[in-house]
Each structure stands twice: as C-alpha cells, then as structure tokens.
C-alpha cells in the first residue's frame, strides 16, 4: 500500500501551475457545518453518484476483463490497468453498494464480477499470492505485497457475510498461508516477530499494517470457522503490534527496520486495523480485555485524529479503513462519536473535494487534503469515498 503513496508524490510540478488557471466546477460558497444531520437517504444518493462516477470514468468495461484504470485522465506513466490495491478498493466499494437499502440488490452481480476480476491478480506456484500487478497473460506480474493480500481476503470475508457464498470464505482462507510466510522468525532482531512488507529477499522492514490487518483477518476467520489455528495467529500477530509498535493508545508507528530503526509515521488505517482486530477478537472469544483495548484505542485515536486538519490531510482510503473499523466497534459497544466523526469528514469532503461536473473526488498527490484540480482522480480514492458514503447510508440499519 505504501508504494502508492510514493508513486503519487512524483506528480510533476508543471501540473501545479494549473491551480490558478483551472476553476473547479464545485467552486462556490459552502457551509463547513450543516445545520441538520444528513439523512441515510442522502448518504445513499451521494454514494450512488460517486459510484456512477467511478464506473463512468475509471471502469474499463467487460471487454477489458472488468478492470479499472489507475487514474483519470490516464498519465503516461500509468500501466494499462490499475494495480491490485485500487482494484480491491473498487470491489470493496461495490460490496458496500450492494448493502444499500432499496437499491443494493442492483449491485449484487457487479460485486461478484469484481471478485472474479481480482482473481486475475492471483498467481499459484511455490509461493502463491495476489500480485501487485496482473501476472501473465495480462501483464508482467509484480511483487506479492502482504498487506494487499490481507485486505483482499478481508473483502472476501465482507462478501461472504453479505452473500453467504462459501466460495468467498474459501478464498479468504487461502490467503492465511500467504501472509503467514511474512512472519519474521529471526529472534536476534530488535522486538522479534512482526511481518515483512513484501515477499522478496530485499525486504528490510516489518510493517504495522501487514501484521495488524493479518491479525484482523485471522480473528474474523476464527469467528466463522472456529479453527483454533486462526485464533492463535490472530493473538500472536495482534500482540506483536500492540507491544512493539504502539506509540500511545490508538497510535501505532508505521514500521520497524531490520536495522533496529522505526518509522514513526502515523496513519489512520493503522489505528483502525488494531481497533478492528481487537473488536473481532472480542467477538470471537468474549474476552473483555480485547474490548477494553479496542475502546481505549478508539477513544484515544479519535481524540488525536480529529484535531486540526489531521483527518482531512490523511489519504481518503486510509480514513475509509479507519471509519469502518470504528463502526465495527460501534456495533458491539455503541458510541455516537464514531459516526459523528465519520459523518463530519464525509460531509466536508463531499462539499469541498468533489467536482460536480464529473462526480469525481480530487485530492492532493498524497490522496488527502484540499481539492486539487491538477491531480488526476484515482480509482483508489474514488472507491474510498464510495465506501464511506455507502457505509453511512446503511449504518443506521
């Protein structure tokens, strides 16, 4: 996932000069705070608008195997189709669309098609896994990033829970051996354990996102299968992040180098993954200690992320992870603060970052921050906003 952020920071400065010549279609006075809450029906309408824009401007169609562009307008450096991570987020967005009241059933076929398309990124062999880019015959393939594999499996579980089709459960289960390969067994390293970022000898970091997302996956699989091995893995992986990467309640540093260094960067999705993992562990075991940890992380992280422009400046896709994990906790320990923060972010971003002429959301090259008409709209962030809006539409149910 982090490589996408690195790629986005390479947007050329020549585009920045357009900032003062291009007038965004949405440029008009808007109130930053609405006098009344947004209704579920309005959230559903907004989600539909955002999804339609995704399909109109970024979906490549059935004749292109159901794949998506990386961004629009397409840039010279872009591959023919999107990388795995944006494809996963488009699938996750469609899962959320099929959960909408009244109109959700219209998206069921599309959701199934998205997951069939994701399988195009999977390569078998001695070290199987979902590749970062399409393997032959559609592309040259890419590295197996363990965070990508974990989030694909989490979406497979979402689809299983939505449909009851055990094909998706089986696909999620086949990812566990993939991410298990990531566990570092070198006991001589500082804070032994943790999961490698990607599957290659050149990897030199153990990543919070891989380990916490994999813990969340294993915990949720334990809920569905009651296989003890999943619980053991979830506890081990969650425990490593909690003990080795926790800066303070709710805030987790990004990664730990094999040389003993740590990357102190904070992201909302690392906060969210640990909340989601602890919540799933509580649901599966009934152990109130996990619920206490989830609530502590949720309250502390929300206090941090809602200060100043911190949420605003985070990539929209990372916020989508975070908010969904907060609402998963809300389902077992309700707190209106979670939905309030999500609604405020969604309402402001809808007003300030959406081009009304296209329905596409534009951000800074980082994937968050202020509206920037010079930066192409991306499948990744457009899908994030569909997820956030659709989740808000269905949350009251």
mmCIF file of C-alpha atoms in Angstrom, residues 53-309:
data_model
loop_
_atom_site.group_PDB
_atom_site.id
_atom_site.type_symbol
_atom_site.label_atom_id
_atom_site.label_comp_id
_atom_site.label_asym_id
_atom_site.label_seq_id
_atom_site.Cartn_x
_atom_site.Cartn_y
_atom_site.Cartn_z
ATOM 1 C CA UNK A 53 -18.633 8.450 -11.495
ATOM 2 C CA UNK A 54 -16.235 5.620 -10.676
ATOM 3 C CA UNK A 55 -17.884 3.401 -13.266
ATOM 4 C CA UNK A 56 -18.142 6.119 -15.899
ATOM 5 C CA UNK A 57 -14.609 7.482 -15.719
ATOM 6 C CA UNK A 58 -12.406 4.698 -14.324
ATOM 7 C CA UNK A 59 -14.035 1.329 -15.066
ATOM 8 C CA UNK A 60 -12.636 -0.178 -18.274
ATOM 9 C CA UNK A 61 -15.550 -2.444 -19.059
ATOM 10 C CA UNK A 62 -16.191 -6.118 -19.598
ATOM 11 C CA UNK A 63 -14.129 -6.160 -22.791
ATOM 12 C CA UNK A 64 -11.152 -5.170 -20.602
ATOM 13 C CA UNK A 65 -11.762 -8.049 -18.185
ATOM 14 C CA UNK A 66 -13.668 -5.850 -15.745
ATOM 15 C CA UNK A 67 -10.510 -3.957 -14.789
ATOM 16 C CA UNK A 68 -10.050 -0.313 -13.819
ATOM 17 C CA UNK A 69 -7.718 2.498 -14.740
ATOM 18 C CA UNK A 70 -5.264 3.635 -12.112
ATOM 19 C CA UNK A 71 -6.465 7.232 -12.543
ATOM 20 C CA UNK A 72 -8.177 9.615 -14.930
ATOM 21 C CA UNK A 73 -7.070 11.291 -17.060
ATOM 22 C CA UNK A 74 -4.628 8.492 -17.643
ATOM 23 C CA UNK A 75 -0.993 9.524 -17.251
ATOM 24 C CA UNK A 76 1.917 8.477 -19.441
ATOM 25 C CA UNK A 77 3.489 6.575 -16.542
ATOM 26 C CA UNK A 78 0.328 4.603 -15.746
ATOM 27 C CA UNK A 79 0.077 0.897 -16.564
ATOM 28 C CA UNK A 80 -2.672 -0.401 -18.825
ATOM 29 C CA UNK A 81 -4.796 -1.309 -15.811
ATOM 30 C CA UNK A 82 -4.785 -0.488 -12.116
ATOM 31 C CA UNK A 83 -2.631 -2.166 -9.534
ATOM 32 C CA UNK A 84 -4.204 -4.719 -7.194
ATOM 33 C CA UNK A 85 -4.858 -2.320 -4.325
ATOM 34 C CA UNK A 86 -7.161 0.055 -6.283
ATOM 35 C CA UNK A 87 -8.905 -2.975 -7.786
ATOM 36 C CA UNK A 88 -9.560 -4.294 -4.293
ATOM 37 C CA UNK A 89 -10.978 -0.963 -3.196
ATOM 38 C CA UNK A 90 -13.321 -0.865 -6.202
ATOM 39 C CA UNK A 91 -14.535 -4.324 -5.191
ATOM 40 C CA UNK A 92 -14.975 -3.194 -1.577
ATOM 41 C CA UNK A 93 -16.949 -0.187 -2.800
ATOM 42 C CA UNK A 94 -19.279 -2.461 -4.755
ATOM 43 C CA UNK A 95 -19.803 -4.678 -1.700
ATOM 44 C CA UNK A 96 -20.881 -1.593 0.218
ATOM 45 C CA UNK A 97 -23.159 -0.514 -2.619
ATOM 46 C CA UNK A 98 -24.950 -3.869 -2.560
ATOM 47 C CA UNK A 99 -25.752 -3.242 1.111
ATOM 48 C CA UNK A 100 -27.645 -0.020 0.396
ATOM 49 C CA UNK A 101 -31.290 -0.027 1.429
ATOM 50 C CA UNK A 102 -33.704 -0.302 -1.508
ATOM 51 C CA UNK A 103 -31.124 -0.210 -4.317
ATOM 52 C CA UNK A 104 -28.474 -2.615 -3.057
ATOM 53 C CA UNK A 105 -29.745 -5.670 -4.902
ATOM 54 C CA UNK A 106 -28.962 -3.992 -8.220
ATOM 55 C CA UNK A 107 -25.243 -4.253 -7.425
ATOM 56 C CA UNK A 108 -25.047 -7.937 -6.470
ATOM 57 C CA UNK A 109 -23.995 -9.167 -9.899
ATOM 58 C CA UNK A 110 -21.419 -6.387 -10.157
ATOM 59 C CA UNK A 111 -19.931 -7.286 -6.769
ATOM 60 C CA UNK A 112 -19.493 -10.910 -7.823
ATOM 61 C CA UNK A 113 -17.825 -9.757 -11.041
ATOM 62 C CA UNK A 114 -15.366 -7.578 -9.120
ATOM 63 C CA UNK A 115 -14.142 -10.549 -7.119
ATOM 64 C CA UNK A 116 -13.777 -12.662 -10.230
ATOM 65 C CA UNK A 117 -11.615 -9.871 -11.654
ATOM 66 C CA UNK A 118 -9.449 -9.787 -8.528
ATOM 67 C CA UNK A 119 -8.615 -13.440 -9.173
ATOM 68 C CA UNK A 120 -6.784 -12.320 -12.313
ATOM 69 C CA UNK A 121 -4.077 -10.945 -9.984
ATOM 70 C CA UNK A 122 -3.543 -14.315 -8.253
ATOM 71 C CA UNK A 123 -0.596 -16.472 -9.240
ATOM 72 C CA UNK A 124 -0.149 -20.055 -7.970
ATOM 73 C CA UNK A 125 3.179 -21.818 -7.599
ATOM 74 C CA UNK A 126 5.640 -22.446 -4.810
ATOM 75 C CA UNK A 127 4.957 -19.021 -3.293
ATOM 76 C CA UNK A 128 1.367 -18.266 -4.307
ATOM 77 C CA UNK A 129 -0.389 -14.993 -3.704
ATOM 78 C CA UNK A 130 -2.064 -11.980 -5.220
ATOM 79 C CA UNK A 131 0.478 -9.972 -7.192
ATOM 80 C CA UNK A 132 0.674 -6.194 -7.056
ATOM 81 C CA UNK A 133 0.073 -6.153 -10.812
ATOM 82 C CA UNK A 134 -1.521 -8.564 -13.244
ATOM 83 C CA UNK A 135 0.567 -11.650 -13.990
ATOM 84 C CA UNK A 136 0.677 -13.286 -17.419
ATOM 85 C CA UNK A 137 -1.097 -13.334 -19.754
ATOM 86 C CA UNK A 138 -2.480 -9.875 -18.931
ATOM 87 C CA UNK A 139 0.663 -8.318 -17.527
ATOM 88 C CA UNK A 140 4.207 -8.840 -16.240
ATOM 89 C CA UNK A 141 3.132 -9.507 -12.662
ATOM 90 C CA UNK A 142 4.637 -7.861 -9.623
ATOM 91 C CA UNK A 143 5.706 -8.446 -6.063
ATOM 92 C CA UNK A 144 3.442 -10.136 -3.557
ATOM 93 C CA UNK A 145 2.715 -7.418 -1.012
ATOM 94 C CA UNK A 146 1.383 -8.991 2.137
ATOM 95 C CA UNK A 147 -0.804 -6.030 3.084
ATOM 96 C CA UNK A 148 -2.515 -6.237 -0.315
ATOM 97 C CA UNK A 149 -3.192 -9.923 0.243
ATOM 98 C CA UNK A 150 -4.618 -9.325 3.706
ATOM 99 C CA UNK A 151 -7.043 -6.641 2.544
ATOM 100 C CA UNK A 152 -8.193 -8.722 -0.423
ATOM 101 C CA UNK A 153 -9.031 -11.519 1.998
ATOM 102 C CA UNK A 154 -10.856 -9.107 4.315
ATOM 103 C CA UNK A 155 -13.020 -8.033 1.385
ATOM 104 C CA UNK A 156 -13.655 -11.676 0.523
ATOM 105 C CA UNK A 157 -14.971 -12.054 4.063
ATOM 106 C CA UNK A 158 -17.172 -8.990 3.636
ATOM 107 C CA UNK A 159 -18.605 -10.536 0.502
ATOM 108 C CA UNK A 160 -19.116 -13.869 2.262
ATOM 109 C CA UNK A 161 -21.000 -12.136 5.060
ATOM 110 C CA UNK A 162 -23.136 -10.295 2.502
ATOM 111 C CA UNK A 163 -23.987 -13.314 0.353
ATOM 112 C CA UNK A 164 -23.387 -16.485 2.360
ATOM 113 C CA UNK A 165 -21.461 -17.888 -0.623
ATOM 114 C CA UNK A 166 -18.694 -20.075 0.809
ATOM 115 C CA UNK A 167 -16.525 -19.526 -2.264
ATOM 116 C CA UNK A 168 -15.519 -16.213 -0.714
ATOM 117 C CA UNK A 169 -14.795 -17.796 2.646
ATOM 118 C CA UNK A 170 -12.521 -20.321 0.934
ATOM 119 C CA UNK A 171 -10.689 -17.570 -0.927
ATOM 120 C CA UNK A 172 -10.141 -15.684 2.325
ATOM 121 C CA UNK A 173 -8.787 -18.822 3.968
ATOM 122 C CA UNK A 174 -6.301 -19.451 1.155
ATOM 123 C CA UNK A 175 -4.647 -16.112 1.980
ATOM 124 C CA UNK A 176 -3.710 -17.137 5.525
ATOM 125 C CA UNK A 177 -0.765 -19.317 4.402
ATOM 126 C CA UNK A 178 0.360 -16.435 2.179
ATOM 127 C CA UNK A 179 0.515 -13.862 4.957
ATOM 128 C CA UNK A 180 1.885 -16.433 7.410
ATOM 129 C CA UNK A 181 5.016 -16.517 5.238
ATOM 130 C CA UNK A 182 5.517 -12.880 6.195
ATOM 131 C CA UNK A 183 6.132 -13.629 9.887
ATOM 132 C CA UNK A 184 9.767 -12.914 10.752
ATOM 133 C CA UNK A 185 11.336 -15.714 12.785
ATOM 134 C CA UNK A 186 14.739 -14.116 13.385
ATOM 135 C CA UNK A 187 14.981 -13.970 17.172
ATOM 136 C CA UNK A 188 18.105 -11.787 17.063
ATOM 137 C CA UNK A 189 16.294 -8.712 15.736
ATOM 138 C CA UNK A 190 15.034 -5.945 17.967
ATOM 139 C CA UNK A 191 11.496 -6.798 19.046
ATOM 140 C CA UNK A 192 11.468 -10.207 17.315
ATOM 141 C CA UNK A 193 8.485 -11.092 15.175
ATOM 142 C CA UNK A 194 6.291 -8.937 13.013
ATOM 143 C CA UNK A 195 5.507 -9.351 9.358
ATOM 144 C CA UNK A 196 7.554 -8.439 6.319
ATOM 145 C CA UNK A 197 6.027 -5.892 3.964
ATOM 146 C CA UNK A 198 6.531 -7.851 0.742
ATOM 147 C CA UNK A 199 7.763 -11.252 -0.387
ATOM 148 C CA UNK A 200 11.355 -10.690 -1.515
ATOM 149 C CA UNK A 201 14.862 -11.018 -0.055
ATOM 150 C CA UNK A 202 15.216 -7.248 -0.451
ATOM 151 C CA UNK A 203 12.557 -6.608 2.191
ATOM 152 C CA UNK A 204 14.085 -4.922 5.239
ATOM 153 C CA UNK A 205 11.047 -3.792 7.239
ATOM 154 C CA UNK A 206 8.356 -5.365 9.363
ATOM 155 C CA UNK A 207 5.169 -3.423 8.859
ATOM 156 C CA UNK A 208 2.402 -2.488 11.254
ATOM 157 C CA UNK A 209 -0.219 -2.583 8.527
ATOM 158 C CA UNK A 210 0.616 -6.109 7.342
ATOM 159 C CA UNK A 211 0.675 -7.523 10.856
ATOM 160 C CA UNK A 212 -2.454 -5.801 12.171
ATOM 161 C CA UNK A 213 -4.509 -6.415 9.021
ATOM 162 C CA UNK A 214 -3.464 -10.070 9.063
ATOM 163 C CA UNK A 215 -4.456 -10.271 12.732
ATOM 164 C CA UNK A 216 -7.851 -8.839 11.820
ATOM 165 C CA UNK A 217 -8.199 -11.404 9.024
ATOM 166 C CA UNK A 218 -7.303 -14.340 11.274
ATOM 167 C CA UNK A 219 -9.623 -13.131 14.046
ATOM 168 C CA UNK A 220 -12.559 -12.782 11.659
ATOM 169 C CA UNK A 221 -11.871 -16.202 10.163
ATOM 170 C CA UNK A 222 -11.920 -17.668 13.659
ATOM 171 C CA UNK A 223 -15.384 -16.181 14.146
ATOM 172 C CA UNK A 224 -16.645 -18.012 11.067
ATOM 173 C CA UNK A 225 -14.752 -21.307 11.295
ATOM 174 C CA UNK A 226 -13.817 -21.717 14.989
ATOM 175 C CA UNK A 227 -10.468 -23.113 13.876
ATOM 176 C CA UNK A 228 -8.076 -22.727 16.777
ATOM 177 C CA UNK A 229 -5.107 -22.065 14.465
ATOM 178 C CA UNK A 230 -6.701 -18.805 13.319
ATOM 179 C CA UNK A 231 -7.204 -17.639 16.878
ATOM 180 C CA UNK A 232 -3.610 -18.441 17.787
ATOM 181 C CA UNK A 233 -2.323 -16.470 14.819
ATOM 182 C CA UNK A 234 -4.625 -13.534 15.498
ATOM 183 C CA UNK A 235 -3.466 -13.298 19.107
ATOM 184 C CA UNK A 236 0.208 -13.575 18.170
ATOM 185 C CA UNK A 237 0.049 -11.000 15.381
ATOM 186 C CA UNK A 238 -2.121 -8.545 17.297
ATOM 187 C CA UNK A 239 0.103 -8.917 20.348
ATOM 188 C CA UNK A 240 3.267 -8.050 18.429
ATOM 189 C CA UNK A 241 1.850 -4.784 17.090
ATOM 190 C CA UNK A 242 0.409 -3.863 20.477
ATOM 191 C CA UNK A 243 3.697 -4.466 22.293
ATOM 192 C CA UNK A 244 6.238 -3.388 19.653
ATOM 193 C CA UNK A 245 4.592 -0.678 17.554
ATOM 194 C CA UNK A 246 2.284 1.192 19.902
ATOM 195 C CA UNK A 247 3.404 4.778 20.390
ATOM 196 C CA UNK A 248 0.471 5.560 22.666
ATOM 197 C CA UNK A 249 -3.151 4.387 22.922
ATOM 198 C CA UNK A 250 -4.645 4.298 19.425
ATOM 199 C CA UNK A 251 -1.473 5.408 17.637
ATOM 200 C CA UNK A 252 0.949 2.947 16.039
ATOM 201 C CA UNK A 253 4.233 3.708 14.315
ATOM 202 C CA UNK A 254 4.399 2.553 10.728
ATOM 203 C CA UNK A 255 7.216 0.015 10.546
ATOM 204 C CA UNK A 256 10.335 -1.364 12.152
ATOM 205 C CA UNK A 257 13.528 -1.807 10.151
ATOM 206 C CA UNK A 258 15.744 -4.844 10.387
ATOM 207 C CA UNK A 259 18.496 -2.436 11.477
ATOM 208 C CA UNK A 260 16.502 -1.589 14.612
ATOM 209 C CA UNK A 261 15.140 1.734 13.395
ATOM 210 C CA UNK A 262 11.456 2.639 13.465
ATOM 211 C CA UNK A 263 9.432 4.766 11.095
ATOM 212 C CA UNK A 264 7.307 6.981 13.383
ATOM 213 C CA UNK A 265 4.783 7.990 10.698
ATOM 214 C CA UNK A 266 1.178 7.694 11.876
ATOM 215 C CA UNK A 267 -1.702 6.667 9.605
ATOM 216 C CA UNK A 268 -5.396 6.376 10.355
ATOM 217 C CA UNK A 269 -5.629 2.890 8.912
ATOM 218 C CA UNK A 270 -3.044 1.544 11.346
ATOM 219 C CA UNK A 271 -5.187 2.881 14.180
ATOM 220 C CA UNK A 272 -8.224 1.320 12.535
ATOM 221 C CA UNK A 273 -6.726 -2.099 11.871
ATOM 222 C CA UNK A 274 -5.827 -2.540 15.531
ATOM 223 C CA UNK A 275 -9.320 -1.453 16.603
ATOM 224 C CA UNK A 276 -10.817 -3.859 14.078
ATOM 225 C CA UNK A 277 -8.580 -6.746 15.132
ATOM 226 C CA UNK A 278 -9.317 -6.268 18.829
ATOM 227 C CA UNK A 279 -13.047 -5.993 18.111
ATOM 228 C CA UNK A 280 -13.008 -9.229 16.117
ATOM 229 C CA UNK A 281 -11.009 -10.968 18.842
ATOM 230 C CA UNK A 282 -13.602 -9.847 21.379
ATOM 231 C CA UNK A 283 -16.473 -11.070 19.225
ATOM 232 C CA UNK A 284 -14.789 -14.427 18.714
ATOM 233 C CA UNK A 285 -13.626 -15.062 22.269
ATOM 234 C CA UNK A 286 -15.827 -12.970 24.548
ATOM 235 C CA UNK A 287 -12.635 -11.795 26.276
ATOM 236 C CA UNK A 288 -13.463 -8.324 27.596
ATOM 237 C CA UNK A 289 -9.781 -7.364 27.631
ATOM 238 C CA UNK A 290 -9.877 -7.114 23.849
ATOM 239 C CA UNK A 291 -12.973 -4.937 24.007
ATOM 240 C CA UNK A 292 -11.260 -2.679 26.523
ATOM 241 C CA UNK A 293 -8.237 -2.354 24.221
ATOM 242 C CA UNK A 294 -10.436 -1.587 21.214
ATOM 243 C CA UNK A 295 -12.356 1.106 23.088
ATOM 244 C CA UNK A 296 -9.183 2.627 24.506
ATOM 245 C CA UNK A 297 -7.599 2.789 21.053
ATOM 246 C CA UNK A 298 -10.778 4.174 19.501
ATOM 247 C CA UNK A 299 -11.213 6.979 22.025
ATOM 248 C CA UNK A 300 -7.553 7.982 22.054
ATOM 249 C CA UNK A 301 -7.088 7.826 18.292
ATOM 250 C CA UNK A 302 -10.281 9.776 17.653
ATOM 251 C CA UNK A 303 -9.116 12.493 20.037
ATOM 252 C CA UNK A 304 -5.872 12.692 18.075
ATOM 253 C CA UNK A 305 -7.144 12.406 14.513
ATOM 254 C CA UNK A 306 -9.990 14.893 14.910
ATOM 255 C CA UNK A 307 -7.619 17.659 15.994
ATOM 256 C CA UNK A 308 -6.984 20.419 13.462
ATOM 257 C CA UNK A 309 -6.784 19.073 9.870
#
